[in-house]
XYZ file of C-alpha atoms in Angstrom:
80
model
C 106.792 125.857 83.618
C 103.837 124.017 82.745
C 100.686 124.638 84.529
C 99.579 121.214 83.917
C 98.862 118.809 86.950
C 101.305 115.647 86.543
C 100.216 112.703 87.882
C 102.469 109.742 88.865
C 102.762 107.043 87.139
C 101.603 103.481 87.969
C 103.945 101.956 90.447
C 104.145 98.119 89.713
C 102.635 97.299 93.457
C 99.776 99.790 92.957
C 97.188 96.886 92.280
C 98.557 94.792 95.213
C 98.272 97.489 97.785
C 94.746 98.639 96.666
C 93.603 94.602 96.645
C 95.457 93.843 99.971
C 93.202 97.488 101.428
C 90.086 95.703 100.102
C 90.451 92.444 101.394
C 91.748 93.510 104.625
C 88.515 95.767 104.881
C 86.208 92.792 103.959
C 88.045 91.026 107.028
C 87.555 93.797 109.348
C 83.734 93.816 108.763
C 83.856 90.204 109.000
C 85.408 90.464 112.158
C 83.068 93.098 113.324
C 79.964 90.991 112.310
C 81.792 87.993 114.130
C 82.672 89.498 117.385
C 79.132 91.583 117.554
C 77.032 88.511 118.826
C 79.451 87.308 121.546
C 79.364 90.822 122.904
C 75.580 91.225 122.720
C 74.902 87.857 124.195
C 73.305 86.648 121.028
C 73.818 83.387 119.181
C 77.135 83.364 117.870
C 77.644 83.062 113.760
C 78.960 79.550 112.329
C 82.435 78.765 112.112
C 83.060 80.141 108.815
C 82.403 83.439 109.723
C 85.647 83.134 112.027
C 87.497 81.860 108.964
C 86.448 84.870 107.252
C 87.921 87.198 110.053
C 91.274 85.622 108.720
C 91.018 87.896 105.816
C 92.289 90.804 107.651
C 95.613 88.950 107.965
C 95.797 88.127 104.021
C 94.885 91.444 103.003
C 97.420 92.676 105.313
C 100.038 90.243 103.606
C 98.862 90.979 100.174
C 99.411 94.715 100.802
C 102.829 94.484 102.312
C 103.763 92.582 99.043
C 102.818 95.302 97.308
C 104.548 97.786 99.211
C 107.882 95.482 98.898
C 107.386 95.526 94.992
C 106.992 99.161 95.068
C 110.223 99.410 97.042
C 111.975 97.278 94.765
C 110.701 98.855 91.396
C 112.095 102.456 93.099
C 115.322 100.984 93.956
C 115.516 99.631 90.254
C 114.606 103.102 89.026
C 117.233 105.043 91.165
C 119.852 102.581 90.080
C 119.432 103.827 86.383
């Protein structure tokens, strides 16, 4: 047995999952920034900030597509 640490090869959906996570967290920060003035009683941000909050859902969908792609690649690999 080797003493080397083996790394897992990149799965086809890995990049989509990472990109989805980044977009999700950007949307989460935008949501917090948008909701904070409403809770603090200050002047609300412009309407486009509410649009940036939608990035949470977009990031979730991107990451979900990456997970589905990884599952499909795993099934193809298992079928061989």
